[in-house]
PDB file of C-alpha atoms in Angstrom:
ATOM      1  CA  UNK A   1     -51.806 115.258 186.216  1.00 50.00           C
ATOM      2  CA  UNK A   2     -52.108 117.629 183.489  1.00 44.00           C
ATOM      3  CA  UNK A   3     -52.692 116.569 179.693  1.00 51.00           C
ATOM      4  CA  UNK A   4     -53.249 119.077 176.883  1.00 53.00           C
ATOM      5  CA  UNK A   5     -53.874 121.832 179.534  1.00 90.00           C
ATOM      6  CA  UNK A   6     -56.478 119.958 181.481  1.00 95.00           C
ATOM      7  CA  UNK A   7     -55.522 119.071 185.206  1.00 95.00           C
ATOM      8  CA  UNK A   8     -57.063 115.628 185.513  1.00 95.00           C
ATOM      9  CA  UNK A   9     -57.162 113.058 188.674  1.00 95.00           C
ATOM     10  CA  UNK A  10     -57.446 109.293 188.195  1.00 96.00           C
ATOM     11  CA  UNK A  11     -57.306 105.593 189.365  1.00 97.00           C
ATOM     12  CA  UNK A  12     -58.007 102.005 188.515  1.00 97.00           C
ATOM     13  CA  UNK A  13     -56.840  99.638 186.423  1.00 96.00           C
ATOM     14  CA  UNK A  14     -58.740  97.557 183.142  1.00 96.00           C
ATOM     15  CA  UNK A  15     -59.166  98.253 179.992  1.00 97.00           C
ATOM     16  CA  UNK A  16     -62.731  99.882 180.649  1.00 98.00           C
ATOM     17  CA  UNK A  17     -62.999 103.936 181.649  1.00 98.00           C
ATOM     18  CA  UNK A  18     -65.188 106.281 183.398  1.00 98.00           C
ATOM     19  CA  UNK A  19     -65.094 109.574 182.274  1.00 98.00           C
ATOM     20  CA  UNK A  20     -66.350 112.378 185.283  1.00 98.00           C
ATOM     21  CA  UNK A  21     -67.366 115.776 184.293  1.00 98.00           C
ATOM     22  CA  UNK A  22     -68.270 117.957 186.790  1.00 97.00           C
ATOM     23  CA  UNK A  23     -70.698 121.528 186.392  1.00 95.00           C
ATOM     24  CA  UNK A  24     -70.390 124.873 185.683  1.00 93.00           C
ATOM     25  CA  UNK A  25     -68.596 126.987 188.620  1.00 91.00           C
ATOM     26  CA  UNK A  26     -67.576 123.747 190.185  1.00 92.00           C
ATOM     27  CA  UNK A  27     -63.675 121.264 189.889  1.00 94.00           C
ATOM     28  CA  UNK A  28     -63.512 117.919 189.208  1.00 94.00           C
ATOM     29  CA  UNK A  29     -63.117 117.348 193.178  1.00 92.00           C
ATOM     30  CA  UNK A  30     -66.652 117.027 193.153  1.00 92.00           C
ATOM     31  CA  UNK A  31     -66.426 113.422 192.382  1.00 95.00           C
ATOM     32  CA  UNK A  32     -64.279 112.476 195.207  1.00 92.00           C
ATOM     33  CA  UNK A  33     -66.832 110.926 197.331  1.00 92.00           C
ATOM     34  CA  UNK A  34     -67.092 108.386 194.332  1.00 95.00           C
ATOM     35  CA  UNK A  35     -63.747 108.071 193.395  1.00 95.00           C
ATOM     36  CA  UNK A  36     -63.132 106.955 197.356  1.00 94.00           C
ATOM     37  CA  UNK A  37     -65.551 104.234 196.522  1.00 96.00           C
ATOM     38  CA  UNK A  38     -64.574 103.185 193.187  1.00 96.00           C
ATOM     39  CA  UNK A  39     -62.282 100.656 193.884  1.00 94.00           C
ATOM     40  CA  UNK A  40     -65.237  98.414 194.887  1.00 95.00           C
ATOM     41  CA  UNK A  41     -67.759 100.285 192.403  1.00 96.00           C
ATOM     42  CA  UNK A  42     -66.026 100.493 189.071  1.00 97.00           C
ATOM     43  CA  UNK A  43     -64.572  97.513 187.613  1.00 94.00           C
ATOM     44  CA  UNK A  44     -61.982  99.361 185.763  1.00 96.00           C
ATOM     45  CA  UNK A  45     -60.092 103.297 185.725  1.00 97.00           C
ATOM     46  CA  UNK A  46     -61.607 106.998 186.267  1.00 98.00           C
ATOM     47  CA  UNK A  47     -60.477 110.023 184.767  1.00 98.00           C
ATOM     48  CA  UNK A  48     -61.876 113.175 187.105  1.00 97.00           C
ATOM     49  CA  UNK A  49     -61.138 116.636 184.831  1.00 97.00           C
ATOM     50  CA  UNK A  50     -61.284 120.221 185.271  1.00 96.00           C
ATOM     51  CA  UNK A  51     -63.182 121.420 182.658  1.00 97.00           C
ATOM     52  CA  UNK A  52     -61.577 123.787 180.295  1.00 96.00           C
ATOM     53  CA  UNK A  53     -61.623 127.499 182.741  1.00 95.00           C
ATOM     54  CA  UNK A  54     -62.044 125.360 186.129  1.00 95.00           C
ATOM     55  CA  UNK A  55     -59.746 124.421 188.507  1.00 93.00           C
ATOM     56  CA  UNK A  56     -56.599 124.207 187.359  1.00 93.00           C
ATOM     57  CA  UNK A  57     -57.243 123.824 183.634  1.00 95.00           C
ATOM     58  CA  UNK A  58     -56.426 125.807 181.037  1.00 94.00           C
ATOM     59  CA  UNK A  59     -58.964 128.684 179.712  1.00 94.00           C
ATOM     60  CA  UNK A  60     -60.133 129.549 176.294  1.00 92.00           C
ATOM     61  CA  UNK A  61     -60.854 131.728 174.219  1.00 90.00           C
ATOM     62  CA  UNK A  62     -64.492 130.879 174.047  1.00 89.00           C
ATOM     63  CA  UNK A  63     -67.230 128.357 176.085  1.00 94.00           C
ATOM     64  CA  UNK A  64     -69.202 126.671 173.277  1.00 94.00           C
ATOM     65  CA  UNK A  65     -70.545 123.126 174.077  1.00 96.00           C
ATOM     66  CA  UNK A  66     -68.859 122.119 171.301  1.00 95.00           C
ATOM     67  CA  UNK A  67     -65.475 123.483 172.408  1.00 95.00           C
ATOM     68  CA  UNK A  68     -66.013 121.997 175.394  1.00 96.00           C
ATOM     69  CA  UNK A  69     -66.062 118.882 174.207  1.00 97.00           C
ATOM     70  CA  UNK A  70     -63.930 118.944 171.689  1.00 96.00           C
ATOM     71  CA  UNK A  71     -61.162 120.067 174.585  1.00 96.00           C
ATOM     72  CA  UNK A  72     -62.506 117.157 176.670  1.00 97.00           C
ATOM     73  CA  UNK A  73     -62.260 114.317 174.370  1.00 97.00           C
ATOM     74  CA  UNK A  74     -58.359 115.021 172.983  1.00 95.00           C
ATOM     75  CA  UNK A  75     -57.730 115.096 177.306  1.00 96.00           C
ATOM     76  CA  UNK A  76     -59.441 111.534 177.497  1.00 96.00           C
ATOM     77  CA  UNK A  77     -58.465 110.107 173.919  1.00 95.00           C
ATOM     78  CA  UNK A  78     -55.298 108.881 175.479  1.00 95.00           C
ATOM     79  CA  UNK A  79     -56.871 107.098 178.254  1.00 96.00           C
ATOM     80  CA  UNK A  80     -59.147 105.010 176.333  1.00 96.00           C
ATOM     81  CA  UNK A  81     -58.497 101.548 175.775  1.00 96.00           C
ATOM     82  CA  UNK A  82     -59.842 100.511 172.314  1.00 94.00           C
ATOM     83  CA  UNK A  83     -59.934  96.982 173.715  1.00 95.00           C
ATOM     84  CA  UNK A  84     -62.270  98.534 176.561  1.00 97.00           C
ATOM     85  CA  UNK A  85     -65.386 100.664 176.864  1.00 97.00           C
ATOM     86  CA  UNK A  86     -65.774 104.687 177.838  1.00 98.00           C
ATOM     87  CA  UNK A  87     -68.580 105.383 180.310  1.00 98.00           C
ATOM     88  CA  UNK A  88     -68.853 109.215 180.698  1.00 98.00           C
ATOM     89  CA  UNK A  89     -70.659 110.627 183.661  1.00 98.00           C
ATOM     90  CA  UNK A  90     -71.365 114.277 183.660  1.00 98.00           C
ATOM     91  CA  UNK A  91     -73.081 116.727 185.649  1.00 98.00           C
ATOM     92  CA  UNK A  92     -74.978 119.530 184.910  1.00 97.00           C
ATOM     93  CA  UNK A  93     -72.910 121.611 182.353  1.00 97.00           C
ATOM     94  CA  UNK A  94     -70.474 118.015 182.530  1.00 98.00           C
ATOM     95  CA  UNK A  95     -73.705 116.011 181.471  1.00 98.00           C
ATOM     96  CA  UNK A  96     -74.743 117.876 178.357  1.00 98.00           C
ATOM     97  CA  UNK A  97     -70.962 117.787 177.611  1.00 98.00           C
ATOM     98  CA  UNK A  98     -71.197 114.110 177.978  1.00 98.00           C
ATOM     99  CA  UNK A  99     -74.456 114.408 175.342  1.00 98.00           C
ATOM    100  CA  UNK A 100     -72.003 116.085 173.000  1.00 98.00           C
ATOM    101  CA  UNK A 101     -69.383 113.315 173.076  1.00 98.00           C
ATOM    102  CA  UNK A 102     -72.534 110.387 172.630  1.00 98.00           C
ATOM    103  CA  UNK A 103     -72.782 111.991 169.742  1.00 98.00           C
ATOM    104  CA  UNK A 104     -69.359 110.629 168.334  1.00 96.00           C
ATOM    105  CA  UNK A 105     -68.396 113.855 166.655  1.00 97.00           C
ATOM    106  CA  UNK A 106     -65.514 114.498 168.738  1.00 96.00           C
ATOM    107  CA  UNK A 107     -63.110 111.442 168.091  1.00 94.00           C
ATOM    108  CA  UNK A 108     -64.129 109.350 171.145  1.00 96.00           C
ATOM    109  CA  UNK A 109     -67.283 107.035 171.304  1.00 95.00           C
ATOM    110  CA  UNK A 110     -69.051 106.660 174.559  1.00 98.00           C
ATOM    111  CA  UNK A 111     -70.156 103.013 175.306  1.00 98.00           C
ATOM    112  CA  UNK A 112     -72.658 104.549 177.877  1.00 98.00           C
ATOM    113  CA  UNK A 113     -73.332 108.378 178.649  1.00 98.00           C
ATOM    114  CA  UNK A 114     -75.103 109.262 181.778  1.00 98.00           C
ATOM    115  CA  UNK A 115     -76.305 113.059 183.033  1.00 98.00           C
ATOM    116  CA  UNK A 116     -77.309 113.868 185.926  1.00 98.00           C
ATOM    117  CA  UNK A 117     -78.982 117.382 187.124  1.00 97.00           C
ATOM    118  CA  UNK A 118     -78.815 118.697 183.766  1.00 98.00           C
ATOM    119  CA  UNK A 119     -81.166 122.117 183.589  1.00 97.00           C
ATOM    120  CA  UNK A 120     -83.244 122.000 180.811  1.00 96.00           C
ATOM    121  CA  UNK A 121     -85.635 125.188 181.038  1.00 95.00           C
ATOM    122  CA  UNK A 122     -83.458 128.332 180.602  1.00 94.00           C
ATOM    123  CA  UNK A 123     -85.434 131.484 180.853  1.00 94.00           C
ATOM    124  CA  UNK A 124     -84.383 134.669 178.987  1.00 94.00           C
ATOM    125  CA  UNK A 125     -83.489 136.291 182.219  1.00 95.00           C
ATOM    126  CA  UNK A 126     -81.716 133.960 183.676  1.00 94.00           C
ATOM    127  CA  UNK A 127     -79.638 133.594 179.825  1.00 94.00           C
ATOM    128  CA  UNK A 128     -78.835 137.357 180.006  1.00 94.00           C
ATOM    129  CA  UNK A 129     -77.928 137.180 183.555  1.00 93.00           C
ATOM    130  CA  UNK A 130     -74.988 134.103 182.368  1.00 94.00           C
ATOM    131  CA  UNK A 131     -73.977 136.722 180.124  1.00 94.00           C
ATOM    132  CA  UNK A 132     -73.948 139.606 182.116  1.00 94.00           C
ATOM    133  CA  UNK A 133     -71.198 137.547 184.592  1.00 92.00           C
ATOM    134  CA  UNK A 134     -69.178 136.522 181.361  1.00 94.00           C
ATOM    135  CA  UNK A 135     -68.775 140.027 180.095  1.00 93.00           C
ATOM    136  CA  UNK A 136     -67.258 140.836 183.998  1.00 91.00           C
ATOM    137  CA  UNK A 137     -63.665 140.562 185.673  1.00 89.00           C
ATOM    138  CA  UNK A 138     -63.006 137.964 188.410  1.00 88.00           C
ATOM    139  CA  UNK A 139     -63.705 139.238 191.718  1.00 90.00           C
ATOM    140  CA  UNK A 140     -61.357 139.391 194.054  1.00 92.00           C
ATOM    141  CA  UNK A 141     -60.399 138.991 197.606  1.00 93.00           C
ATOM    142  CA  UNK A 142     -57.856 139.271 199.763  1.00 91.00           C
ATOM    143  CA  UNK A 143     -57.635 136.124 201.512  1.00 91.00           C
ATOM    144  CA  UNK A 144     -58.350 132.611 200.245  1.00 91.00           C
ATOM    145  CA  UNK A 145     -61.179 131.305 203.337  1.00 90.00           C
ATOM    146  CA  UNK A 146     -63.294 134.780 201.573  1.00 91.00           C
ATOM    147  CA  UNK A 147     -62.490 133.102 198.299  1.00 92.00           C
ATOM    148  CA  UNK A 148     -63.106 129.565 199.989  1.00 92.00           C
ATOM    149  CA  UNK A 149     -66.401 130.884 201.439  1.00 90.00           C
ATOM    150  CA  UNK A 150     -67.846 132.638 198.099  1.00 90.00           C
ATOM    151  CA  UNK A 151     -66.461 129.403 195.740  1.00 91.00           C
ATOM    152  CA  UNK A 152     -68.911 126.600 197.519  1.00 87.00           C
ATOM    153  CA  UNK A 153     -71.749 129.395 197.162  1.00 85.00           C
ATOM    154  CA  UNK A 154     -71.206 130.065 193.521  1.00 83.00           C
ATOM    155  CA  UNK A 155     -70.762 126.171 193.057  1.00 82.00           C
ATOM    156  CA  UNK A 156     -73.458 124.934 194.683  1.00 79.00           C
ATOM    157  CA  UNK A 157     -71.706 123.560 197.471  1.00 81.00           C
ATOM    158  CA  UNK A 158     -73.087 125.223 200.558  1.00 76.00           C
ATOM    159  CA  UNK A 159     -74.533 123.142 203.077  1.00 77.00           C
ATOM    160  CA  UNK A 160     -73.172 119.841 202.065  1.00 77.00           C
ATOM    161  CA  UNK A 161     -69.225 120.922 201.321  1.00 74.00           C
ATOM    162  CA  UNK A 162     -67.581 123.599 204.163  1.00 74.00           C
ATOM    163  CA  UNK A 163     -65.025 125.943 202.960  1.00 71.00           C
ATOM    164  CA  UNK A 164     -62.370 124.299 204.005  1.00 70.00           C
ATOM    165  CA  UNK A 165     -63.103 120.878 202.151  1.00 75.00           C
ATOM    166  CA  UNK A 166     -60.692 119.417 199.899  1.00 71.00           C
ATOM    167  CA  UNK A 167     -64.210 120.165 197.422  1.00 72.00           C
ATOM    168  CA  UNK A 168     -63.222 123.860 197.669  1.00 82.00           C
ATOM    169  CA  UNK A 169     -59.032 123.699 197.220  1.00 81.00           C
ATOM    170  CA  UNK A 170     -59.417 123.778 193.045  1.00 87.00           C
ATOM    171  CA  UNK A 171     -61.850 125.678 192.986  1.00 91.00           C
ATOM    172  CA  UNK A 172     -59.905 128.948 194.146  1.00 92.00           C
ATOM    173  CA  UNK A 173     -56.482 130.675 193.239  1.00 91.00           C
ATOM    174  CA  UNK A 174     -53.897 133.373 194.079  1.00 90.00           C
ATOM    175  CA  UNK A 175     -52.577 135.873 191.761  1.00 85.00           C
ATOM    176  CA  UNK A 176     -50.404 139.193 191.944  1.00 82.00           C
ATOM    177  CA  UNK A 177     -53.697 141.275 193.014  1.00 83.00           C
ATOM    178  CA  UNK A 178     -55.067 138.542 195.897  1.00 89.00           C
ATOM    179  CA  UNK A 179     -57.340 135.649 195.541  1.00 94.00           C
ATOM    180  CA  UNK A 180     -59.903 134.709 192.987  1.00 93.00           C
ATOM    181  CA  UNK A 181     -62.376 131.474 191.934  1.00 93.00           C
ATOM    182  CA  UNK A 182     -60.524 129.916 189.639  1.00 92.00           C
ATOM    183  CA  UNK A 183     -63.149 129.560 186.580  1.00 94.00           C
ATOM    184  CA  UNK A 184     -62.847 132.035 184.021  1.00 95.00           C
ATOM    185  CA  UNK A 185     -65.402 134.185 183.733  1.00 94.00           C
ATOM    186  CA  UNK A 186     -65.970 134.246 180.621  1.00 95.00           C
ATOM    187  CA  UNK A 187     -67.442 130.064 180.870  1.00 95.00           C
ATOM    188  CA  UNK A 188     -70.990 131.586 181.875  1.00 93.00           C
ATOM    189  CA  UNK A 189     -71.551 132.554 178.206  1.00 91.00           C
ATOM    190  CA  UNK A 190     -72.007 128.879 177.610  1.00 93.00           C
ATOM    191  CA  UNK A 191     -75.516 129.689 176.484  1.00 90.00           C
ATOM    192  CA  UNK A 192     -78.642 127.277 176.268  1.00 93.00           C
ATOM    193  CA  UNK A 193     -77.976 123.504 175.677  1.00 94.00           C
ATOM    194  CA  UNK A 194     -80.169 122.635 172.741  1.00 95.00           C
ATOM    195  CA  UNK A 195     -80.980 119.329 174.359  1.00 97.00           C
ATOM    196  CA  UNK A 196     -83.289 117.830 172.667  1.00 97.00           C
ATOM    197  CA  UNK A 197     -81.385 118.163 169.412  1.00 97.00           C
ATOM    198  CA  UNK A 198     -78.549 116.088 171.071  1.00 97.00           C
ATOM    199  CA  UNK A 199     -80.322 113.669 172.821  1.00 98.00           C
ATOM    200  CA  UNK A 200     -81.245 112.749 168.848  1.00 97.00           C
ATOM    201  CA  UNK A 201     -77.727 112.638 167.839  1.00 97.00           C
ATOM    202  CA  UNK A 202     -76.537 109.834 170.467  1.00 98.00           C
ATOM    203  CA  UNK A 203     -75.250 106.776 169.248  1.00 97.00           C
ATOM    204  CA  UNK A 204     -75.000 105.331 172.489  1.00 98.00           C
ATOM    205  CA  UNK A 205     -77.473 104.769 175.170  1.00 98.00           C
ATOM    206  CA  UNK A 206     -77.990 107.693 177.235  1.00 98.00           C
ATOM    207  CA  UNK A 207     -79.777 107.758 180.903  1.00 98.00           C
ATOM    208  CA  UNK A 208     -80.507 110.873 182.392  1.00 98.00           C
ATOM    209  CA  UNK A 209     -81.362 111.181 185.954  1.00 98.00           C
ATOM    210  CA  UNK A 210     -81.570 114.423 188.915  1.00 97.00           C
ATOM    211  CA  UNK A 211     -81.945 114.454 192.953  1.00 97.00           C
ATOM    212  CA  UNK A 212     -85.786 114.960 193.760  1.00 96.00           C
ATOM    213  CA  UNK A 213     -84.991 118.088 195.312  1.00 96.00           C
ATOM    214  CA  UNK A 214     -82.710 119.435 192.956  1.00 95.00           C
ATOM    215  CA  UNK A 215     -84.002 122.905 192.250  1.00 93.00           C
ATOM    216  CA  UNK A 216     -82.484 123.297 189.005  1.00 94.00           C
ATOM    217  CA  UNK A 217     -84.444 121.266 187.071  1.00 96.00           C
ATOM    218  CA  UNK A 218     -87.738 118.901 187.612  1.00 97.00           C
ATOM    219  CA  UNK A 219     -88.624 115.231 187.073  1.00 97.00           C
ATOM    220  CA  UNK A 220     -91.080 116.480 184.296  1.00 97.00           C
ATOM    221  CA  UNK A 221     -88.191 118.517 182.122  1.00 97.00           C
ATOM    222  CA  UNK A 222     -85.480 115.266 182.384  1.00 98.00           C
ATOM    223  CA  UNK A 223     -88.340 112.925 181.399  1.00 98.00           C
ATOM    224  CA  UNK A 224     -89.585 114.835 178.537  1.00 97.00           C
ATOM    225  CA  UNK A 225     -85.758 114.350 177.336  1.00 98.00           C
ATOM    226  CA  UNK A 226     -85.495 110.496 178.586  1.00 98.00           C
ATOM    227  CA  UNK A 227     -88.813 108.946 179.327  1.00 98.00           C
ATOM    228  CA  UNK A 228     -86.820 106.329 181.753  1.00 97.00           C
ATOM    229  CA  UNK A 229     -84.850 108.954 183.941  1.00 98.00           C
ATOM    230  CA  UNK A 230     -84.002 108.041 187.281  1.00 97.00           C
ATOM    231  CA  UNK A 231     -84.774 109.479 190.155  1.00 97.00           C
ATOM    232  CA  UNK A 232     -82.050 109.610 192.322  1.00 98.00           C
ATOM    233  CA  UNK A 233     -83.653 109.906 195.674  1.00 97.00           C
ATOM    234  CA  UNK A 234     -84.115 112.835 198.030  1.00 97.00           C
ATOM    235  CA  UNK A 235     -81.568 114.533 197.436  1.00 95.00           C
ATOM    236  CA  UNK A 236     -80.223 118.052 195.816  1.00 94.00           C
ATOM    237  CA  UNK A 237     -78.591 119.518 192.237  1.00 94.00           C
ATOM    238  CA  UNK A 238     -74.634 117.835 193.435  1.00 93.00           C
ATOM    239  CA  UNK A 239     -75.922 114.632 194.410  1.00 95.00           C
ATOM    240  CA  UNK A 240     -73.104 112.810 193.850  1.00 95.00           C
ATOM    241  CA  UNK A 241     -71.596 114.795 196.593  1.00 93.00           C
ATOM    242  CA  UNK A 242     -74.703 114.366 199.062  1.00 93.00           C
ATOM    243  CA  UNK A 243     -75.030 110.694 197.995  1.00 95.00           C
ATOM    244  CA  UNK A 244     -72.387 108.775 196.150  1.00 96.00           C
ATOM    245  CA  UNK A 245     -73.636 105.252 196.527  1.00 97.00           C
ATOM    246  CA  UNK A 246     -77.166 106.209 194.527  1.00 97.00           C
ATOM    247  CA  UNK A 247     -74.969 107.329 191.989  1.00 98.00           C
ATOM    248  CA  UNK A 248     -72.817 104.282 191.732  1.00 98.00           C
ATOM    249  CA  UNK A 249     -75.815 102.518 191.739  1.00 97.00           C
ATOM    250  CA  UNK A 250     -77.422 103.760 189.014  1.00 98.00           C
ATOM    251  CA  UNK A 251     -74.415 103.783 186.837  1.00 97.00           C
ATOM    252  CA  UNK A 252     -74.595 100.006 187.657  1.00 96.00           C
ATOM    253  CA  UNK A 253     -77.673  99.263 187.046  1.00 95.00           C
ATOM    254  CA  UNK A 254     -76.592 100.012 183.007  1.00 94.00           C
ATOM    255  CA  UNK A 255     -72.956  99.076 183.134  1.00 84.00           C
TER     256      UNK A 255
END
């Protein structure tokens, strides 16, 4: 399905909706493990999006947060049910996305935002590496398994998603010169979340919550943001890949 240039999946029925944004590098077929189990999970629908530059969404001309959001909520305003409530679930880049839509600047208001593996420590290195990768073309290669293979490493997929997943279809495309990911390179210039600012600015109830052995950020950095985090259990940065169910549970343990 595609809706103001945003390829979107979804499924249910009710008047309440959860809202799934994935991370940076990755598509929103990173939430099919949950989707699989929403009809028993999720007492309502689910709207899965490529983010603006993923998948098969549309690009921009630029990668703020802001933009980001502002592109995400005129893709879900049609979904929501004013009679129901929005839950957004986001991940990584998708969860301080989801922080930018608590905030109810954007024309939608969240019911319940949740974030989980959000990176909150950005050193300057690692800021002017994300910009050196903006400022460069695609690379390519000449058949899609190299494309395949490269996409779940640059995703943080390898190890718990093969190449050849359903995971890694989006995340990869052809043009006239061979095969390419499929985000726009220019989405690493994203630059540093200001976090803290927009964990002030909610006007919803926000949970945050990370795999203990997510490497991306620690238990310490997500608490300092929201004392009650959750820890998700032993697992890494895409846990709702490696473990769906903890996810579903802690979504209803709030919902």
């Amino acid at each position: 399905m595609q809706t103001a240039n945003i390829y979107a999946e979804q499924g249910g029925e009710g008047p309440d909706l959860l809202l799934m944004l994935h991370g940076m590098g990755a598509t929103g077929a990173v939430w099919s493990p949950m989707c699989g189990m929403a009809g028993t999970r999720w007492a309502g629908r689910w709207l899965a999006l490529d983010l603006p530059g993923h998948g098969r969404s549309g690009r921009q001309d630029s990668y703020a947060i802001g933009q980001y959001a502002a592109t995400v909520a005129r893709a879900a305003l049609p979904h929501v049910d004013p009679a129901g409530r929005l839950v957004v679930l986001g991940h990584s880049l998708g969860g301080v996305i989801a922080l930018a839509l608590a905030t109810g600047w954007f024309g939608v208001a969240p019911h319940r935002v949740f974030g989980a593996g959000i990176k909150a420590a950005w050193s300057d290195d690692e800021l002017r590496r994300m910009d050196t990768l903006a400022s460069q073309p695609a690379k390519k290669f000449s058949t899609e398994e190299e494309a395949r293979e490269r996409y779940v490493k640059v995703s943080g997929l390898a190890g718990i998603a093969d190449a050849s997943a359903a995971a890694a279809a989006r995340g990869v495309e052809r043009d006239a010169d061979g095969w390419r990911l499929a985000m726009d390179p220019r989405a690493n210039a994203v630059g540093k979340p200001p976090l803290s600012e927009l964990m002030a600015l909610a006007r919803c109830p926000v949970h945050l919550g990370r795999g203990r052995d997510d490497a991306l950020v620690t238990m310490e950095q997500t608490r300092a943001l929201d004392p009650d985090a959750r820890d998700l259990g032993p697992h890494g940065h895409n846990v709702m890949i490696e473990a769906p169910e903890a996810v579903w549970d802690w979504v209803a343990s709030f919902t």
